[in-house]
PDB file of C-alpha atoms in Angstrom:
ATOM      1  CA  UNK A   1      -8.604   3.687  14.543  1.00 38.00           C
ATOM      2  CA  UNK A   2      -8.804   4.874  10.802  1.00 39.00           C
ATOM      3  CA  UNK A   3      -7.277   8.461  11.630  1.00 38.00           C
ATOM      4  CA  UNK A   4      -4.389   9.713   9.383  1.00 42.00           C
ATOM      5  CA  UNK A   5      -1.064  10.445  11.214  1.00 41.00           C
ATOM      6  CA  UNK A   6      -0.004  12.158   8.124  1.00 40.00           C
ATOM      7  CA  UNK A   7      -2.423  14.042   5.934  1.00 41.00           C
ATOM      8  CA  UNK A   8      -1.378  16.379   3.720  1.00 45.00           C
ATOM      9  CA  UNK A   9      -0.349  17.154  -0.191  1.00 46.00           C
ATOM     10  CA  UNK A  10       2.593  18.697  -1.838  1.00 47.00           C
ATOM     11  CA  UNK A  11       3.104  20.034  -5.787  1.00 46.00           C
ATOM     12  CA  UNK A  12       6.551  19.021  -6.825  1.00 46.00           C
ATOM     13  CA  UNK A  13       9.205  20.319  -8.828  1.00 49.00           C
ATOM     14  CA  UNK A  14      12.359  18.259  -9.269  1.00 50.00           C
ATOM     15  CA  UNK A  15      13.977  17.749  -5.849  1.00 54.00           C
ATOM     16  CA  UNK A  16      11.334  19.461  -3.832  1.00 74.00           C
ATOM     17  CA  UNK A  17      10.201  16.963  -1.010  1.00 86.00           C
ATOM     18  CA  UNK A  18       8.565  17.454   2.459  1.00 91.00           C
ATOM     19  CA  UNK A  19      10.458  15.416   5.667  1.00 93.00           C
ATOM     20  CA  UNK A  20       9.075  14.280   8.890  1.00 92.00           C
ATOM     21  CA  UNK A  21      11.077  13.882  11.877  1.00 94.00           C
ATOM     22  CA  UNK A  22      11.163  10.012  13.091  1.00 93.00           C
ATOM     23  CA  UNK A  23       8.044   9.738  14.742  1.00 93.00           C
ATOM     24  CA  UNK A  24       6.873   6.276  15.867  1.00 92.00           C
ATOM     25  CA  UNK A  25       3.296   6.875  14.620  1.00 92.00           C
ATOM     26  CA  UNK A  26       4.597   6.535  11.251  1.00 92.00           C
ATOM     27  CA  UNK A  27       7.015   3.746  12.394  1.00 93.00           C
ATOM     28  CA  UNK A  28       4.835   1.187  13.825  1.00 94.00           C
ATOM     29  CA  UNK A  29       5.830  -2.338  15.022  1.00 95.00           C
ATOM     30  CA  UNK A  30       6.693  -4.980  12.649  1.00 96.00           C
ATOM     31  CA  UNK A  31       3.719  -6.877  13.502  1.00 96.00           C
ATOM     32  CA  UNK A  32       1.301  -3.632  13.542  1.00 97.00           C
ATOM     33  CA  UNK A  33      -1.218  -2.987  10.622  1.00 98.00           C
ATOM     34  CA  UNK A  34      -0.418  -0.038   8.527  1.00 97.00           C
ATOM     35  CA  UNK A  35      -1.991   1.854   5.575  1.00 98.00           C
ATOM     36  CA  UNK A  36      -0.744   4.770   3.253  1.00 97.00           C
ATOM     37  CA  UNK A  37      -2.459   6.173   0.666  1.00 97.00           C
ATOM     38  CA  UNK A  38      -1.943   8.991  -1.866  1.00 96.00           C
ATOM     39  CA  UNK A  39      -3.054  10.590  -5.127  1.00 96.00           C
ATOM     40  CA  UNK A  40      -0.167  10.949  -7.517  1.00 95.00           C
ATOM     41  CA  UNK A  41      -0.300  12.119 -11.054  1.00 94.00           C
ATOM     42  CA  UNK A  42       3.376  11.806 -12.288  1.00 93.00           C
ATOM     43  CA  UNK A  43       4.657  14.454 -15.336  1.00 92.00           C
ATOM     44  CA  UNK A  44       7.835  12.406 -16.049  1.00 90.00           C
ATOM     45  CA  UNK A  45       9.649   9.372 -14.833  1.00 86.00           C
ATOM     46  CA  UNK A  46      13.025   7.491 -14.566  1.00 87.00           C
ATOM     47  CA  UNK A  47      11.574   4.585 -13.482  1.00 86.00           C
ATOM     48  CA  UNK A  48      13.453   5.031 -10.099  1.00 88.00           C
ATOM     49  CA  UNK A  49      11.045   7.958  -8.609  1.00 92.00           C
ATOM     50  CA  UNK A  50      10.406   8.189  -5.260  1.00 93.00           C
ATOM     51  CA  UNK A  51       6.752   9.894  -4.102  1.00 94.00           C
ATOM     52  CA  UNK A  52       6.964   8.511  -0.466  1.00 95.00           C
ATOM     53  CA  UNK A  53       9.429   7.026   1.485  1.00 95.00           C
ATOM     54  CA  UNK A  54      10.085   5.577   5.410  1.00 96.00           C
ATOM     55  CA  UNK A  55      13.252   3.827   4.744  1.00 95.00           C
ATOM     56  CA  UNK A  56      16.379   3.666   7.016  1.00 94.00           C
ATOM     57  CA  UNK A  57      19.545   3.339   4.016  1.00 91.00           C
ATOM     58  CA  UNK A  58      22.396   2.688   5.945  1.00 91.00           C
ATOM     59  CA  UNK A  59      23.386  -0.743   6.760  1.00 93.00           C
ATOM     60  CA  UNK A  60      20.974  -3.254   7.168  1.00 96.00           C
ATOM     61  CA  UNK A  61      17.774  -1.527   5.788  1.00 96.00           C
ATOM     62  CA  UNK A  62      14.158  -1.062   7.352  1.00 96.00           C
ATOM     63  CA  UNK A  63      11.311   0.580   6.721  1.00 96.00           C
ATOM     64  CA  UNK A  64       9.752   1.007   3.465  1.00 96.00           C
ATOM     65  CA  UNK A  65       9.553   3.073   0.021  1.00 96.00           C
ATOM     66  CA  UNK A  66       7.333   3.618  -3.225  1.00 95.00           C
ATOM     67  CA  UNK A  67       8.390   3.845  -6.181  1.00 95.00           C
ATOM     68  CA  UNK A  68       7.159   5.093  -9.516  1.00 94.00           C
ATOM     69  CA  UNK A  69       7.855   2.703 -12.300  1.00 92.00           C
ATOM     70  CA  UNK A  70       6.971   3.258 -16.262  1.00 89.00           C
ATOM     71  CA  UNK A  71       3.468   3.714 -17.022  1.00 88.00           C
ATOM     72  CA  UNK A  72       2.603   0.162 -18.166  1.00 89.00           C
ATOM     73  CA  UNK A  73       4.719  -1.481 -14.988  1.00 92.00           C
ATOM     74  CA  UNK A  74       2.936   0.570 -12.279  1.00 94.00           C
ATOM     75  CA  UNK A  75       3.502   1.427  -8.858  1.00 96.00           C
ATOM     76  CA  UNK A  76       6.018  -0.862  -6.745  1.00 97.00           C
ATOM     77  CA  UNK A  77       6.030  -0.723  -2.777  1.00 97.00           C
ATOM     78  CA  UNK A  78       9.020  -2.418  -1.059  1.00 97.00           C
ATOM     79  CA  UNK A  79       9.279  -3.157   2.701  1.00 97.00           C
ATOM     80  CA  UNK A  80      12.517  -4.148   3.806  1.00 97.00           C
ATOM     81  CA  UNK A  81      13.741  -6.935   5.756  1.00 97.00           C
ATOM     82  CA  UNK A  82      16.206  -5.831   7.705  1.00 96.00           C
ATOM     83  CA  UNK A  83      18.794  -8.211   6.876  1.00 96.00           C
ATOM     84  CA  UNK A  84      21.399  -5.677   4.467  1.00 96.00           C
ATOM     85  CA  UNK A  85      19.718  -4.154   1.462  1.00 96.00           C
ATOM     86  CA  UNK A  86      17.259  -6.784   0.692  1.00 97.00           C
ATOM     87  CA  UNK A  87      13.424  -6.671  -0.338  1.00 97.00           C
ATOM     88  CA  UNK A  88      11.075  -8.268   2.433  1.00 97.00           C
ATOM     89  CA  UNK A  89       7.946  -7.856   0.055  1.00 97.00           C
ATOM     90  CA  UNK A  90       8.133  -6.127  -3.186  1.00 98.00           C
ATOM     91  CA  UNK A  91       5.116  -5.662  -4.749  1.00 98.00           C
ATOM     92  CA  UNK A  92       4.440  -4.096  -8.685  1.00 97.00           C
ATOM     93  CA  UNK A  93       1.370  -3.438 -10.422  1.00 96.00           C
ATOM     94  CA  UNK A  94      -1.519  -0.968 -11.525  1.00 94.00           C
ATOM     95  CA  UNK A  95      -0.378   1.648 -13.904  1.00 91.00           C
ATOM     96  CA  UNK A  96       1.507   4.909 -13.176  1.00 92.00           C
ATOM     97  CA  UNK A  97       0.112   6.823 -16.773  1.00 92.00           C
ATOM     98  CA  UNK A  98       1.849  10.548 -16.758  1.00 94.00           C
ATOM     99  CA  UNK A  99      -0.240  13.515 -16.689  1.00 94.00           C
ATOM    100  CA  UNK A 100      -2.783  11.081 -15.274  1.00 95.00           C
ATOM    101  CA  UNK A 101      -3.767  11.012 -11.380  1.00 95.00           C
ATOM    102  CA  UNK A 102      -3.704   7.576  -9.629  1.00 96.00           C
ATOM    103  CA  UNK A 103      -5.349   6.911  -6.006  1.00 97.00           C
ATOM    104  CA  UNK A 104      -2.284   4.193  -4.681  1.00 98.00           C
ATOM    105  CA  UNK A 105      -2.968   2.368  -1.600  1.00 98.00           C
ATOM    106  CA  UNK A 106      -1.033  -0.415  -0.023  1.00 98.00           C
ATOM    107  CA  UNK A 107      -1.793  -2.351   3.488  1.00 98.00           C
ATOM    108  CA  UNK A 108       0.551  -3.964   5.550  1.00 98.00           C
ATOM    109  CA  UNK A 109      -2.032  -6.395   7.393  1.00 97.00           C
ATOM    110  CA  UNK A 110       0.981  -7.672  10.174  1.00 96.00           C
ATOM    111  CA  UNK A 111       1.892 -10.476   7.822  1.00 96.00           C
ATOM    112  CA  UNK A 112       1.143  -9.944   4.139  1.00 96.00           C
ATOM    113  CA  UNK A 113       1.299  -6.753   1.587  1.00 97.00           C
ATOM    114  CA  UNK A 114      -1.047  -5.751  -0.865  1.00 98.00           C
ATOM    115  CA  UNK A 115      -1.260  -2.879  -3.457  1.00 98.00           C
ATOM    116  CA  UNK A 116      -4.315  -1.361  -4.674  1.00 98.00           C
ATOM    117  CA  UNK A 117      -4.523   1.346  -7.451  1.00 97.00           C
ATOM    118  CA  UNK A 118      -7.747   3.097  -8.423  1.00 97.00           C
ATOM    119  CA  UNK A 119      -9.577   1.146  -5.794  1.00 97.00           C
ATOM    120  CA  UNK A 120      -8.965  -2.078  -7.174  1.00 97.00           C
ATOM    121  CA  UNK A 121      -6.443  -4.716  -5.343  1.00 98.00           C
ATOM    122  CA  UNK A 122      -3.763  -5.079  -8.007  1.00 97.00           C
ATOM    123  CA  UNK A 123      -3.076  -8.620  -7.083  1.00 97.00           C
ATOM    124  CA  UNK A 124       0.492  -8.247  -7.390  1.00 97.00           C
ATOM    125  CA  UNK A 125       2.144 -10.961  -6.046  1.00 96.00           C
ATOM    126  CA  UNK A 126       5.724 -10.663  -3.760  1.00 97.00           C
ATOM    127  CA  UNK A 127       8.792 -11.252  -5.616  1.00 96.00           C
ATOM    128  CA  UNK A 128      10.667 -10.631  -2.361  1.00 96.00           C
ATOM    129  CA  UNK A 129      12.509 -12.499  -0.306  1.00 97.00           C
ATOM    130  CA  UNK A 130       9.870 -12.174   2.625  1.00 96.00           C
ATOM    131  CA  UNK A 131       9.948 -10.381   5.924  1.00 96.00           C
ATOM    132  CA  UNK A 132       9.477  -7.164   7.406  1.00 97.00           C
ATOM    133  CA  UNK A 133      11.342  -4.874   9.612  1.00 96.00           C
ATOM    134  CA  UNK A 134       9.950  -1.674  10.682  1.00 96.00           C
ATOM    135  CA  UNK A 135      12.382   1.558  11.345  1.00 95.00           C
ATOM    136  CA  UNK A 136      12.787   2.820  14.748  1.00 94.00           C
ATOM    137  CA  UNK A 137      14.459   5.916  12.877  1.00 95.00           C
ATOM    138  CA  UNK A 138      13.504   6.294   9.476  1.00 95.00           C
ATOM    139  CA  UNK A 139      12.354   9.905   8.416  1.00 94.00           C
ATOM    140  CA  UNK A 140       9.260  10.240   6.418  1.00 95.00           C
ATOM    141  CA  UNK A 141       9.775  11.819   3.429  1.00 95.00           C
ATOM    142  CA  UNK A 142       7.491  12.744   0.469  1.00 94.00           C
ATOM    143  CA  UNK A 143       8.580  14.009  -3.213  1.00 93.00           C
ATOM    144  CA  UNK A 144      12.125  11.998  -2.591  1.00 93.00           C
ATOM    145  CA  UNK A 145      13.718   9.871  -0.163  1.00 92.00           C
ATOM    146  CA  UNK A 146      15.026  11.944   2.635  1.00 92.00           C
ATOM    147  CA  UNK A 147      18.301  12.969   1.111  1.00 91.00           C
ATOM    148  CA  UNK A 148      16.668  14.384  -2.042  1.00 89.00           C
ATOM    149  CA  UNK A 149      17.900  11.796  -3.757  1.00 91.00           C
ATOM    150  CA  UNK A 150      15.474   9.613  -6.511  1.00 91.00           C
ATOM    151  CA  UNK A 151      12.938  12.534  -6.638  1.00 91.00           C
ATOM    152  CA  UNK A 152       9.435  12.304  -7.962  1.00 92.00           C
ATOM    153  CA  UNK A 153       8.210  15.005 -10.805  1.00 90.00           C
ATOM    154  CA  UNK A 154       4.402  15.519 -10.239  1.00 91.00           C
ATOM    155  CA  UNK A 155       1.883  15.893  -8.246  1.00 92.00           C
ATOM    156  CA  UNK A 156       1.244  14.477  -4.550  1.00 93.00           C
ATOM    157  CA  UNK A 157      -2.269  15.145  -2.991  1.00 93.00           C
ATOM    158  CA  UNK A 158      -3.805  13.797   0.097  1.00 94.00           C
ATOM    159  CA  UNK A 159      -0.902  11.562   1.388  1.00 95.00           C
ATOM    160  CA  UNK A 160      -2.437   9.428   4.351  1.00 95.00           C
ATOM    161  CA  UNK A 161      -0.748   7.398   7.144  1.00 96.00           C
ATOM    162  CA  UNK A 162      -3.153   5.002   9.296  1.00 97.00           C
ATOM    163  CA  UNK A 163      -2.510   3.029  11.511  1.00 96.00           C
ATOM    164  CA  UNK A 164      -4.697   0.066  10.861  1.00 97.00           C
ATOM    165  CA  UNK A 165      -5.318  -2.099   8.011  1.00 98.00           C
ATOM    166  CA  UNK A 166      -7.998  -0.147   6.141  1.00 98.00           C
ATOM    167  CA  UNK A 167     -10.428  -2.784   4.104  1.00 98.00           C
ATOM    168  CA  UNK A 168     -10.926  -3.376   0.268  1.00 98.00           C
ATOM    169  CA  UNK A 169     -14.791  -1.981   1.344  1.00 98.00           C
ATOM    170  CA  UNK A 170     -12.850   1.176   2.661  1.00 98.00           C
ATOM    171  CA  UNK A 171     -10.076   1.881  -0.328  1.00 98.00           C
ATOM    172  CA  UNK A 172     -12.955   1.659  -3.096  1.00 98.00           C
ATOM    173  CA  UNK A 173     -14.642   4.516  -0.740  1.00 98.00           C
ATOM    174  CA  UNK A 174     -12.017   6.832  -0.930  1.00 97.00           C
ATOM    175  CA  UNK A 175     -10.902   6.231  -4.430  1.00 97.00           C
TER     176      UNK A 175
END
């Protein structure tokens, strides 16, 4: 099934985000394929911004979140692992270029992560301590994590949530 759970887009201004009730459709099993996608096009940065987030905080962490790095570092995706507040799979790469718009895409297969940017599969490689735990209570949250905290300035459009492993064939098609 290549349906979207979540479709939708939001303009932001500092500390405007969008929250989703837990919903297991957006929470699925550790061992389920996944896929979000989004157009961004950032206006500033931190390096710590947040466009979309599925992360449980407290204690030991699950779920996942994007951030926005500097333009020449990219886009980094982190899934955590359940164990405290470390990184299952952290992946970095593409570019995040302000004023610019960037199709980001990453896959969660059941096993392995990737990251593609513009269509193109960034190759970045995991500098995480491995593992995956999905949230059975995380709160999706787009613009910021779900506390407002870490906000993203720019624009989101066409946020996706699938809940399959969409192919390389696919992500060039929508880019």
């Amino acid at each position: 099934d290549h349906s979207s759970y979540y479709s939708g887009g939001v303009t932001g201004t500092k500390g405007a985000h969008t929250t989703i009730p837990f919903n297991a459709a957006l929470n699925p099993a550790t061992d389920s394929p996944f896929t979000i996608e989004f157009w961004a096009k950032p206006e500033a940065s931190d390096g710590d911004d947040c466009p979309v987030f599925n992360r449980v905080s407290a204690g030991n962490r699950s779920g996942w979140a994007f951030f926005q790095r500097d333009a020449a570092t990219g886009w980094n995706w982190r899934l955590f692992n359940g164990n405290g507040s470390t990184v299952g799979w952290n992946l970095t790469g593409g570019t995040a270029t302000l004023d610019a718009w960037s199709h980001v895409v990453v896959v969660w297969d059941g096993t392995t992560a990737k990251l593609y940017v513009n269509g193109v599969d960034t190759a970045a490689a995991n500098t995480g301590a491995g593992g995956y735990n999905a949230s059975t209570a995380a709160i999706f949250s787009v613009g910021a994590y779900d506390d407002g905290l870490s906000t993203y300035t720019g624009y989101l459009d066409e946020i996706a949530f699938y809940g399959s492993a969409l192919s390389p064939e696919q992500i060039l098609a929508h880019y």
